[in-house]
Coordinates of C-alpha atoms in Angstrom, one line a residue:
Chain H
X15 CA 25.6 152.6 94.6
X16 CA 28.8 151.1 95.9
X17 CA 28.9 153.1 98.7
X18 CA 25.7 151.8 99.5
X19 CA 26.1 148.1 98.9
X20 CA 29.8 148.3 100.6
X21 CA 27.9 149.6 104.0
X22 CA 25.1 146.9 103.3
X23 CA 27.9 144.4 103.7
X24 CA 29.1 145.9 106.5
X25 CA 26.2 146.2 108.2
X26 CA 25.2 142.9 107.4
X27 CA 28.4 141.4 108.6
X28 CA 28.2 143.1 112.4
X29 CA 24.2 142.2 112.4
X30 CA 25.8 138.6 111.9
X31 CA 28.2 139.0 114.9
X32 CA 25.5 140.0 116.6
X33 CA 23.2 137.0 115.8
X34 CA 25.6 135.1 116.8
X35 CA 27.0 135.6 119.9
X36 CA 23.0 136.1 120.8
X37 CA 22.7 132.3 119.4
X38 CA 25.9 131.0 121.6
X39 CA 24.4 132.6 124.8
X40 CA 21.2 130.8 124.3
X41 CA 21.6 128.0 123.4
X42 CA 24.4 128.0 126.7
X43 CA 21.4 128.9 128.5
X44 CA 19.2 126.3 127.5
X45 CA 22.3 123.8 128.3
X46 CA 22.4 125.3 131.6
X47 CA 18.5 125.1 132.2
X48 CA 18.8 121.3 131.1
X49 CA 22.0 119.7 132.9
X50 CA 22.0 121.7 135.7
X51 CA 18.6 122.2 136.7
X52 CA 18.5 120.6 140.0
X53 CA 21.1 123.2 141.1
X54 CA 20.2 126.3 139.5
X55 CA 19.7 129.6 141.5
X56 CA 17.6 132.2 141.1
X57 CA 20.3 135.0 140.8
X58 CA 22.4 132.3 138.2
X59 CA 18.9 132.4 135.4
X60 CA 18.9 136.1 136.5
X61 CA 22.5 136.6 135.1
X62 CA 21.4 134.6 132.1
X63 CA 18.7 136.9 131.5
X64 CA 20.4 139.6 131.9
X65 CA 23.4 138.8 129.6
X66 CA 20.6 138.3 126.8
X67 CA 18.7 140.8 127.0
X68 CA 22.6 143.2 127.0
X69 CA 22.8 141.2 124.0
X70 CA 19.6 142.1 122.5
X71 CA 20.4 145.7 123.2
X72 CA 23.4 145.7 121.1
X73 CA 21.4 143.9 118.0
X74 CA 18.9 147.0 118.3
X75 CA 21.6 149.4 118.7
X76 CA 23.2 147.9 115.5
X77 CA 19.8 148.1 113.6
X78 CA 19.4 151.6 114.3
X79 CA 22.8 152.5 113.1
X80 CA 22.5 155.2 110.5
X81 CA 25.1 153.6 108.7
X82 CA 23.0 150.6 108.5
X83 CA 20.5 151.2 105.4
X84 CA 16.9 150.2 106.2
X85 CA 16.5 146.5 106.0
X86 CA 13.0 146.7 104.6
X87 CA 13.8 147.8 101.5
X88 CA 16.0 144.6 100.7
X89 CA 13.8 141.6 99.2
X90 CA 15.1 138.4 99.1
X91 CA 13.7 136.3 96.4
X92 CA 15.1 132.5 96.3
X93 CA 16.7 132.1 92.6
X94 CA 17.2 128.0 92.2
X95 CA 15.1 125.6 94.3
X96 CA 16.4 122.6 94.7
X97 CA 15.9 119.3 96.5
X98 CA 19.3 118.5 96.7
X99 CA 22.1 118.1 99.3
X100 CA 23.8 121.8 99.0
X101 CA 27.1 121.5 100.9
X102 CA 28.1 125.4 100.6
X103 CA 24.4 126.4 102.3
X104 CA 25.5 123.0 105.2
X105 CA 28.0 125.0 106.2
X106 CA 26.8 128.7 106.4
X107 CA 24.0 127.4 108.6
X108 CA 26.7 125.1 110.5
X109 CA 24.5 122.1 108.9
X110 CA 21.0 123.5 110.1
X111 CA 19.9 123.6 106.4
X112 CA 21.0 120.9 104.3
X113 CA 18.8 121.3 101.4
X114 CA 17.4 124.6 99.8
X115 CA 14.1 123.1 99.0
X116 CA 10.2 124.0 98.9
X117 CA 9.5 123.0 102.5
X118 CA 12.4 125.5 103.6
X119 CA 12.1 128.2 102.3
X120 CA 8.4 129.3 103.1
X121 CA 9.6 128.9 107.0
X122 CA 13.5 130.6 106.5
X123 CA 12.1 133.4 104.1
X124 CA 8.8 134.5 105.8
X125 CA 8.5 138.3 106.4
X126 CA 4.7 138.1 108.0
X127 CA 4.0 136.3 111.1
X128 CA 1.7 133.4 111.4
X129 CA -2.2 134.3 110.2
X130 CA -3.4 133.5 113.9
X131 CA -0.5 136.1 115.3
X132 CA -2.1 138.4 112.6
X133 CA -5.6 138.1 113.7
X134 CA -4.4 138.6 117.2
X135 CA -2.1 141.5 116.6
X136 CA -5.3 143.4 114.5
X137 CA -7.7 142.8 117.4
X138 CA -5.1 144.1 119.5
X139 CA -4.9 147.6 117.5
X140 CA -8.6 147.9 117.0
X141 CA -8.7 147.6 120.7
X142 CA -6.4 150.3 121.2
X143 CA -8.0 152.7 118.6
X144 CA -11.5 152.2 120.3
X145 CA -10.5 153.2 123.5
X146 CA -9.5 156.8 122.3
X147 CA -6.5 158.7 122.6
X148 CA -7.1 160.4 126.4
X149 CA -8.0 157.4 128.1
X150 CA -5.1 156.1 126.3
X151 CA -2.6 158.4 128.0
X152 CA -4.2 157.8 131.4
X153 CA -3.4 154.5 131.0
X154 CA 0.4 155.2 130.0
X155 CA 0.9 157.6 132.6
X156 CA -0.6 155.2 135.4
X157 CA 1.3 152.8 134.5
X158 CA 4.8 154.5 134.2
X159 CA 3.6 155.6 138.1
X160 CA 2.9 152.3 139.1
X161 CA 6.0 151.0 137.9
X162 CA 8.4 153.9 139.4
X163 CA 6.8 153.0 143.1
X164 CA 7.8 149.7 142.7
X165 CA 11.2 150.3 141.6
X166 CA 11.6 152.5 144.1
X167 CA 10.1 150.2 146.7
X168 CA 12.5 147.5 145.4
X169 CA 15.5 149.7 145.5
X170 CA 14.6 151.1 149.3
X171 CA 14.4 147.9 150.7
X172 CA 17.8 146.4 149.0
X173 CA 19.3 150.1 151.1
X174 CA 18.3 148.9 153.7
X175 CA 18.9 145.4 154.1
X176 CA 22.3 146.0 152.9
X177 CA 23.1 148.2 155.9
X178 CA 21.8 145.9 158.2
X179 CA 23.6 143.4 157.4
X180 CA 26.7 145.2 157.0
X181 CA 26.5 146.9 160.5
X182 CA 27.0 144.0 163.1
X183 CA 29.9 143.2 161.0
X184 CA 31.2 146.4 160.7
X185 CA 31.5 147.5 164.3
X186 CA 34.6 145.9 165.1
X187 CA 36.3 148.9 167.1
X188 CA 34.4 151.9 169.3
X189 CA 35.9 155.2 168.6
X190 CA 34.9 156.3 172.0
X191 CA 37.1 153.2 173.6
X192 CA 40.3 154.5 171.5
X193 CA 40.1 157.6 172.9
X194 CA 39.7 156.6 176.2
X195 CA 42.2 153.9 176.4
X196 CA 44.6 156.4 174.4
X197 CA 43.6 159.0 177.3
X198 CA 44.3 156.5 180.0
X199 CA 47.7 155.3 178.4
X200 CA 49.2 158.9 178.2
X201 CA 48.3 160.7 181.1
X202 CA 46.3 157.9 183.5
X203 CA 42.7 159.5 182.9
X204 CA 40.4 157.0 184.1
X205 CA 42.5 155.0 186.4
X206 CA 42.4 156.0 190.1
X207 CA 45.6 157.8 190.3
X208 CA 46.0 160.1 194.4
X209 CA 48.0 163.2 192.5
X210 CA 48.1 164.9 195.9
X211 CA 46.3 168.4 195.7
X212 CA 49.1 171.3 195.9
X213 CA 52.5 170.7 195.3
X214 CA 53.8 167.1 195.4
X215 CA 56.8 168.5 197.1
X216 CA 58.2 166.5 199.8
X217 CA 56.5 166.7 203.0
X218 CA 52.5 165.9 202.2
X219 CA 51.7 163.8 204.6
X220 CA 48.1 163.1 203.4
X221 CA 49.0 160.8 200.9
X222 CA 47.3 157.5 201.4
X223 CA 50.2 155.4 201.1
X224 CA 50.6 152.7 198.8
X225 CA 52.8 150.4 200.7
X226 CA 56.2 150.8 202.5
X227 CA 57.8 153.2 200.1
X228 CA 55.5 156.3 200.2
X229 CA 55.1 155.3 203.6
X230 CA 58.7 155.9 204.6
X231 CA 59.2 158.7 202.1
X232 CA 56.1 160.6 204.5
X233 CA 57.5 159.4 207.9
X234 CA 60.4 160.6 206.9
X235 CA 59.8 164.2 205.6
X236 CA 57.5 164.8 209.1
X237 CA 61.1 164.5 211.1
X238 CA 62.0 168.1 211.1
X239 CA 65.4 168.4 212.2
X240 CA 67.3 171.6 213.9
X241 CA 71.0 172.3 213.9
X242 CA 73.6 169.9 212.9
X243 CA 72.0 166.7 210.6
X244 CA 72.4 164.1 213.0
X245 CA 69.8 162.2 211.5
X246 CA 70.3 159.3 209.6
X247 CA 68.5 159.0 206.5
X248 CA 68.8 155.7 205.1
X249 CA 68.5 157.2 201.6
X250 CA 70.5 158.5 198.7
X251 CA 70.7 160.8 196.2
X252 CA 71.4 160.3 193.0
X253 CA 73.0 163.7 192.8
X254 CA 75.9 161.6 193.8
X255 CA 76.1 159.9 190.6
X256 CA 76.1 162.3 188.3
X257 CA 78.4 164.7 190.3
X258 CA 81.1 162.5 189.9
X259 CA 84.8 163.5 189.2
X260 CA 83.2 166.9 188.8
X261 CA 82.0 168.7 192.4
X262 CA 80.2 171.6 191.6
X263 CA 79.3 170.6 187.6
X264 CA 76.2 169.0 187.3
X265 CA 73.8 168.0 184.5
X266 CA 71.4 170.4 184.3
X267 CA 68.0 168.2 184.7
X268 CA 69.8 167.1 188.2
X269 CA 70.3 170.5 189.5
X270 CA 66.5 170.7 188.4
X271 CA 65.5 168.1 190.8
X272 CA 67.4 169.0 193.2
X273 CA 66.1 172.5 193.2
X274 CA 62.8 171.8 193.4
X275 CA 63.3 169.4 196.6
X276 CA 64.6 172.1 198.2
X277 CA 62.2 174.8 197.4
X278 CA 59.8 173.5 200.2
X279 CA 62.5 173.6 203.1
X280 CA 63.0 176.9 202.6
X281 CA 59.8 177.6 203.4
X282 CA 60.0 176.4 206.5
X283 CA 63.5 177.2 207.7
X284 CA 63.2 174.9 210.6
X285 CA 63.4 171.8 208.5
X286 CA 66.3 170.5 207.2
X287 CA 64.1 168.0 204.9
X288 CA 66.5 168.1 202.0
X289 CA 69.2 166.7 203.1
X290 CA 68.8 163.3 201.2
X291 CA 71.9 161.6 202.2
X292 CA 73.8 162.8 205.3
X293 CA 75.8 160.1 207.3
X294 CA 76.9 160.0 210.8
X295 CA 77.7 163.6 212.2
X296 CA 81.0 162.9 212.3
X297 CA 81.8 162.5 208.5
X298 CA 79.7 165.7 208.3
X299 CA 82.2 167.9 210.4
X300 CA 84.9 166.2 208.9
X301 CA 84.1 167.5 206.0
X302 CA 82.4 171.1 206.7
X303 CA 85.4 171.7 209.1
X304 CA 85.6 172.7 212.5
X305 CA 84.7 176.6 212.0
X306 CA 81.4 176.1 209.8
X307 CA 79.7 173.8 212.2
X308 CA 77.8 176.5 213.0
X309 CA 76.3 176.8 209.8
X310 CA 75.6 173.1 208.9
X311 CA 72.9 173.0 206.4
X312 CA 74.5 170.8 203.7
X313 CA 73.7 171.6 200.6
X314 CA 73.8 169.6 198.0
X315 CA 73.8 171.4 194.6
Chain L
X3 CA 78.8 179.0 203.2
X4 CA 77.9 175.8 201.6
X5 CA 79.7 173.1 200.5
X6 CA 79.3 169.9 198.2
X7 CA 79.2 166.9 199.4
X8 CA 82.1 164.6 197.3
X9 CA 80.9 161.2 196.4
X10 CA 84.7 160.6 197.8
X11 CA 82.9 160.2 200.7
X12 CA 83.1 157.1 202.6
X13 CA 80.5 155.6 204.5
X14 CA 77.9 155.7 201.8
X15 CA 77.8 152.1 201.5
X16 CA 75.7 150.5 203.9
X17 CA 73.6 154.0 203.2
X18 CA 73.2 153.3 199.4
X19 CA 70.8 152.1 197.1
X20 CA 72.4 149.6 194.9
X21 CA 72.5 152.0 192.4
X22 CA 70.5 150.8 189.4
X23 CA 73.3 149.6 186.8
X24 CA 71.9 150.2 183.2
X25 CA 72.6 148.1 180.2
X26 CA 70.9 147.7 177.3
X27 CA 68.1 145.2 176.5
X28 CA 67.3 144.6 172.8
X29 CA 63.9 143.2 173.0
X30 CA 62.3 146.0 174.8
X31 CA 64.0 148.5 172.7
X32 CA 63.6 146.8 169.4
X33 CA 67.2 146.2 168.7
X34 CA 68.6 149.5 169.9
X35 CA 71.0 150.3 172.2
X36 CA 71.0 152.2 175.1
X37 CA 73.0 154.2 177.4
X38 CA 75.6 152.2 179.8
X39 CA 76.3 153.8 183.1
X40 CA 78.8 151.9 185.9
X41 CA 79.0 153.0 188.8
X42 CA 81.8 151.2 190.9
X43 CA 80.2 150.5 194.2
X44 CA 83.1 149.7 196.3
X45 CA 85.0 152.8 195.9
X46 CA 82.3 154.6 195.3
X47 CA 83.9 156.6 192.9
X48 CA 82.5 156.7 189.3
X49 CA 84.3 157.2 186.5
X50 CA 86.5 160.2 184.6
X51 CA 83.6 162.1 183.4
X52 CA 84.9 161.5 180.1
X53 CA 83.2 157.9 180.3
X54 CA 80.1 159.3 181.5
X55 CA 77.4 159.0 179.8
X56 CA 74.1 160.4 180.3
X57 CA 73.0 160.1 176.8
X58 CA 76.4 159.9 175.3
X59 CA 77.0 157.0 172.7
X60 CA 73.5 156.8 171.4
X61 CA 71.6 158.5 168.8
X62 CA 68.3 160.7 169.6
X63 CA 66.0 157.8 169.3
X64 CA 62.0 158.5 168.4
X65 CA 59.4 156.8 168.8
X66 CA 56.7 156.6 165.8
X67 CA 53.5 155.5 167.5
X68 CA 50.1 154.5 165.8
X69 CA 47.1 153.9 167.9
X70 CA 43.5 152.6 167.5
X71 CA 41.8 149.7 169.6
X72 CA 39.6 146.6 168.5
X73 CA 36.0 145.6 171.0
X74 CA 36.2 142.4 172.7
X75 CA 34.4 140.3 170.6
X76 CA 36.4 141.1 167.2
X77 CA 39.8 140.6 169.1
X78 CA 40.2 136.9 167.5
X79 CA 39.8 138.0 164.0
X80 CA 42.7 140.5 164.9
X81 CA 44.7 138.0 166.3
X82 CA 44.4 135.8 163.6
X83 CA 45.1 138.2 160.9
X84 CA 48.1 140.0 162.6
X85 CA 49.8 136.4 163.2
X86 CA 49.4 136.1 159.2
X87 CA 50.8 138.8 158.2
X88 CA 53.8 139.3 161.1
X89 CA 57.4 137.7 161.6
X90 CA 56.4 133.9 162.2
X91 CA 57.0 133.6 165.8
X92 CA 55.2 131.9 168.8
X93 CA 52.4 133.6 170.2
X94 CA 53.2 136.2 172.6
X95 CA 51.3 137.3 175.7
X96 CA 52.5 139.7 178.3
X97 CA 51.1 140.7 181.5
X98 CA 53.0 144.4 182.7
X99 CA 52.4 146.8 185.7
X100 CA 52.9 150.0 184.8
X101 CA 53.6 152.7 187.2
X102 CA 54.0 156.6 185.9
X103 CA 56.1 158.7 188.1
X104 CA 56.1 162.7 188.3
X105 CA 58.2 164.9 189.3
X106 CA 57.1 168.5 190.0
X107 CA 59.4 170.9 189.4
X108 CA 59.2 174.7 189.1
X109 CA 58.2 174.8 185.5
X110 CA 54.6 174.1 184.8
X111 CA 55.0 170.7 183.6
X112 CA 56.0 168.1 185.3
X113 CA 58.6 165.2 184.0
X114 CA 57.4 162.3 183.5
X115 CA 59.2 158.6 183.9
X116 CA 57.2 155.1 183.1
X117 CA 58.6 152.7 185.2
X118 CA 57.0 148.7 183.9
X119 CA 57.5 145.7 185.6
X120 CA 56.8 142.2 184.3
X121 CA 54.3 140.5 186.1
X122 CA 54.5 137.1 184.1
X123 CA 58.2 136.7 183.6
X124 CA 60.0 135.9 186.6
X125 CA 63.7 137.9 186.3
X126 CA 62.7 140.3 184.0
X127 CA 64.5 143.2 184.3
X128 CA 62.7 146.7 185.4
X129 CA 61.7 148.8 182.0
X130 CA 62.0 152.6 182.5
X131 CA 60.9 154.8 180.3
X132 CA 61.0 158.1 179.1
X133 CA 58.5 160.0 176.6
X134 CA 58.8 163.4 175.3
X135 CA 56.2 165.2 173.6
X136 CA 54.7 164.5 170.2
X137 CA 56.1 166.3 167.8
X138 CA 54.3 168.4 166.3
X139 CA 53.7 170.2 162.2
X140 CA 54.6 168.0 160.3
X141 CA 51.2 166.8 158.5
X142 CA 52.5 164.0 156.2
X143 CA 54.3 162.7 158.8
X144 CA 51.7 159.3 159.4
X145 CA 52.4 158.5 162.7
X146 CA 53.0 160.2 166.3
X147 CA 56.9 160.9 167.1
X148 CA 58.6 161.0 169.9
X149 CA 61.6 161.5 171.7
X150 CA 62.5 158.1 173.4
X151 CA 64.8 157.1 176.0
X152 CA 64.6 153.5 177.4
X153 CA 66.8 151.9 180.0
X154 CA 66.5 148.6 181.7
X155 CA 66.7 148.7 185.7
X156 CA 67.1 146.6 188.7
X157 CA 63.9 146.0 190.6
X158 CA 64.5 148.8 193.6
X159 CA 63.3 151.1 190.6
X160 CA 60.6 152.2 192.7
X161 CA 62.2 153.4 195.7
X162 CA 65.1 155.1 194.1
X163 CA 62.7 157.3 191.8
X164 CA 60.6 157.9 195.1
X165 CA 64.2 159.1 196.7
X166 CA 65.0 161.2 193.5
X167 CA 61.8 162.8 194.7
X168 CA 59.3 161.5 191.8
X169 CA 56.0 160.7 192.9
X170 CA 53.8 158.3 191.5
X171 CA 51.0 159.3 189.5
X172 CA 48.9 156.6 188.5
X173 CA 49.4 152.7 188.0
X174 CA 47.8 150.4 185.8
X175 CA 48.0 146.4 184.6
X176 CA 48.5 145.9 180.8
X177 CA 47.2 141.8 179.4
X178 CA 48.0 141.1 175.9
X179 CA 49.9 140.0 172.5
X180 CA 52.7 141.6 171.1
X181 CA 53.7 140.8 167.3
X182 CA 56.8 142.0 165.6
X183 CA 57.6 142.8 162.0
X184 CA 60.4 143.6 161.4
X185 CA 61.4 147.2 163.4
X186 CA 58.0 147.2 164.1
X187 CA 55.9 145.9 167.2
X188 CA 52.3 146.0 167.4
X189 CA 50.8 145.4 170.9
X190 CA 47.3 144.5 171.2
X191 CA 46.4 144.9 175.0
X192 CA 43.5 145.7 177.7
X193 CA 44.0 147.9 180.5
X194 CA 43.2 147.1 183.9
X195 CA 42.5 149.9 186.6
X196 CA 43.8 149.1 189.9
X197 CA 41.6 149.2 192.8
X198 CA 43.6 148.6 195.7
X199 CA 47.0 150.6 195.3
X200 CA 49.3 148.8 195.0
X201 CA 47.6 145.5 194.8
X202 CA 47.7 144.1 191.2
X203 CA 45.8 141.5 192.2
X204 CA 42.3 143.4 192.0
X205 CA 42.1 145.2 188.8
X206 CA 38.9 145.9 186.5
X207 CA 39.1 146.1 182.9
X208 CA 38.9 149.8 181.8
X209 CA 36.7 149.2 179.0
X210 CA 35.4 146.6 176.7
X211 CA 38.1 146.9 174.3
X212 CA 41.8 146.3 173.5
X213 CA 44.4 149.2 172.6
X214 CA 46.2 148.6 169.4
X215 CA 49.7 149.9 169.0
X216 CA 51.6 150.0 166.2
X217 CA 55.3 151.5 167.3
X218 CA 58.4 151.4 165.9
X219 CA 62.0 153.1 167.9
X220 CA 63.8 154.3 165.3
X221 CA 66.9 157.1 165.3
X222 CA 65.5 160.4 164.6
X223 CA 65.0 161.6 161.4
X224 CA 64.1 158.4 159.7
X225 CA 60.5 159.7 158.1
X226 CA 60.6 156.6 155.4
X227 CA 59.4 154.5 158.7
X228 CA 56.3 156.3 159.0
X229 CA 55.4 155.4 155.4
X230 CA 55.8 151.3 156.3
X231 CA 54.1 152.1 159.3
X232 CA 50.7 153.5 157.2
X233 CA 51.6 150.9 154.5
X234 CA 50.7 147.9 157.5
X235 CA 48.3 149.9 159.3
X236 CA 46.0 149.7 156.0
X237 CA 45.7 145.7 156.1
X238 CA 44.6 146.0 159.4
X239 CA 41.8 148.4 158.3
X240 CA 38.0 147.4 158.6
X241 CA 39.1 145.6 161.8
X242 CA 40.8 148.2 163.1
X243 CA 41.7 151.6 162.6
X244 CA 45.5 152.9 163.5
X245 CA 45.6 156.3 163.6
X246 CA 47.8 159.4 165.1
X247 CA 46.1 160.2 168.2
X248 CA 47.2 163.3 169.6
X249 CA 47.1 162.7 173.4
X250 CA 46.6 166.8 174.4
X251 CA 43.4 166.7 172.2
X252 CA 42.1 163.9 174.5
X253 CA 42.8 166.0 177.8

């Protein structure tokens, strides 16, 4: 017995919450339907709608509680009737119901619905129960089908329209483009580069030259040159530089370049195209001494 | 029997180059320094060898690189939303020719120098460049490192890397922004393909959109920059999309 009057309470008490808070979003919606009905949108009501209906969800789930003992079995029978001002009931009912009296409790403590709702409601069953129980099914089924197209209808075309609306934004950068610009920046695919076929070794006259500087590199690797250097070749070589202070010790990536300047002369003993910076013959054999002119390739190493 | 030519030899002078002197420029470097080479032109002697410095007084320096590019039409947005969230500074557009030089030696790969010029900025100093490869293995590593070197020249760049016997390889004209934050620098630029060699006048755009870079120089070993790197690259993302890019994959 306690036990089951202490859950009544309880269960009373969160079906009151309940109420409630389905009362305050209400009458918030009808506010919003009056005052601001010029500037109401459609997806606005919809969130309405949809906050009430959550809301009536939760009162069902609340009903169906097992703890919650089955309503119908509770009578409510009014005790005292009275026409006068009852302060306590003013402020349960937040001053809805002032007075306890004949004309209010009829409406406030009604368990059937109106006699026209009742004639309704029994044509509606008789209807139901002449049709038959097969037909009846048909009719479900159809319309659960019915209503699954449409929801899937509804749900295709929101896909779709989503994605077209997101793609002209979305395309703000082509892949492709990255790794072509990438490609170009690191190793000049794309962009006209004249790599000479073969060895870019000194002495290719074929490449189409791109102002004075490869110009006079070519024109100057064609001079073939025999015996002593007497030619004057304006240019220098950096080997200088770094062989400073120490003749004979170089850094390594030097000797490199070097080397590979000189790999093509060899190849073709008659030309003394290495020689990078020679000056007049006279500082040559000043140098080499008297007794190596004979052999006076210069090497620079 | 061969001998070596002493750079005690005299006569050089009206011979030589004026040799490229080196110093180091902070802005294209992003605050590092560089080597410092003097070479004494009158004497034409160079220093004790124990003052010279090929890469001596600096630190192995790497650069982290993140890549991706933005189209044409979506360039403003980027421009508008890198300027928010970089150092506060005015606007800044560059127009560079680049020119890559090779030099083929025996090995099977050839070394590679960038030589870049400024095309906008009257005085500029020459920017050479050198690139190792990526390295490699390192998987949470966010960005692309690599070894770094970068010097500032006079402008006879060209003709002494032509006399070193480096050929060039290919050229091209870079138009664009460049943003800082901090050790970082984020260019945003097209590429032009030059017709005419040698001409920068007539160029064509390469494509329809502009490379991003993301790139910080940092000494090596310095992973933590990587993370900042990925960190920035992530407010940038539905625009664009900085990523490694591993530039053998592309070849």
């Amino acid at each position: 017995m306690q036990r089951e009057e202490k859950q009544l309470e309880a269960s009373l008490d969160a079906l009151l919450s309940q109420v409630a808070d389905l009362k305050n979003s209400l009458g918030s919606f009808i506010c919003k339907l009056e005052n601001e009905y010029g500037r109401l949108t459609w997806p606005s009501v919809l969130d309405s709608f949809a906050l009430l209906s959550g809301q009536l969800n939760t009162l069902n789930k609340v009903l169906k509680h097992e703890k919650t003992p089955l309503f119908r079995n509770q009578v409510i029978i009014p005790l005292v009737l009275s026409p006068d001002r009852d302060e306590d009931l003013m402020r349960q009912t937040e001053g809805r119901v002032p007075v306890f009296s004949h004309e209010v409790v009829p409406d406030h403590l009604r368990t059937k619905p109106d006699p026209e709702v009742e004639e309704q409601e029994k044509q509606l069953t008789t209807d139901a129960a002449r049709i038959g129980a097969d037909a009846a099914q048909k009719q479900i089924q159809s319309l659960n089908k019915m209503c699954s197209n449409l929801l899937e209808k509804i749900s295709k075309e929101e896909r779709e329209s989503e994605s077209g609306g997101l793609r002209p934004n979305k395309q703000t950068f082509n892949p492709t483009d990255t790794n072509a610009l990438v490609a170009a920046v690191a190793f000049g695919k794309g962009l006209s580069n004249w790599r000479p076929s073969g060895s870019s070794g000194p002495g290719q006259p074929g490449q189409p030259g791109a102002g004075t500087i490869l110009a006079g590199t070519s024109g100057l690797q064609q001079v073939q040159m025999a015996g002593a250097p007497s030619q004057q070749q304006p240019m220098l070589s950096g080997v200088q530089m770094a062989q400073a202070g120490q003749p004979g010790k170089m850094p390594s990536g030097i000797k490199t370049n070097i080397k590979s300047a000189s790999m093509h002369p060899y190849q073709r003993p008659s030309c003394l195209v290495f020689i990078l910076a020679v000056p007049l013959r006279c500082k040559v054999k000043k140098l080499l001494g008297q007794e190596e002119k004979k052999n006076a390739r210069l090497q620079l190493w | 029997m061969r001998k070596i030519l002493s750079p005690r030899v005299r006569g050089y002078r009206q011979d030589f180059l004026k040799i490229a002197q080196v110093y180091p420029v902070p802005y294209l470097t992003g605050g590092s320094e560089s080597s410092c080479v003097v070479f004494n032109l009158d004497t034409m002697e160079a220093p004790p060898v124990t003052m010279m410095p090929v890469t001596g007084g600096t630190i192995n320096m790497m650069e982290y690189l993140l890549q991706g590019s933005v189209l044409d039409h979506s360039l403003e947005s980027l421009i508008h939303r890198l300027r928010g969230l970089c150092d506060n500074m005015e606007p800044e557009t560059f127009l560079d020719h680049e020119m890559v030089f090779l030099l083929k030696g025996q090995q099977a790969s050839p070394f590679v120098l960038r030589a870049r010029r400024s095309m906008d900025r009257a005085g500029a100093p020459w920017h050479l460049r050198y690139l190792g490869q990526p390295e490699m293995g390192d998987k949470n590593r966010h960005a692309l490192v690599r070894n770094c070197v970068d010097i500032a020249t006079s402008e006879n760049l060209t003709d002494f890397l032509m006399e070193m016997g480096f050929r060039m390889d290919h050229e091209f004209v870079a138009k664009g922004h460049l943003f800082r934050k901090g050790i970082m620098k984020i260019m945003v630029y097209k590429i032009f393909r030059i017709l005419v060699p040698g001409n920068t006048d007539s160029t064509e755009a390469l494509s329809l959109s502009y490379l991003v870079e993301l790139s910080v120089v940092a000494p090596a070993g310095q992973d933590v920059v990587s993370d900042d790197m990925k960190n920035f690259a992530e407010q940038l993302k539905p625009l664009v999309h900085l990523e490694k890019i591993d530039p053998k994959r592309l070849m």
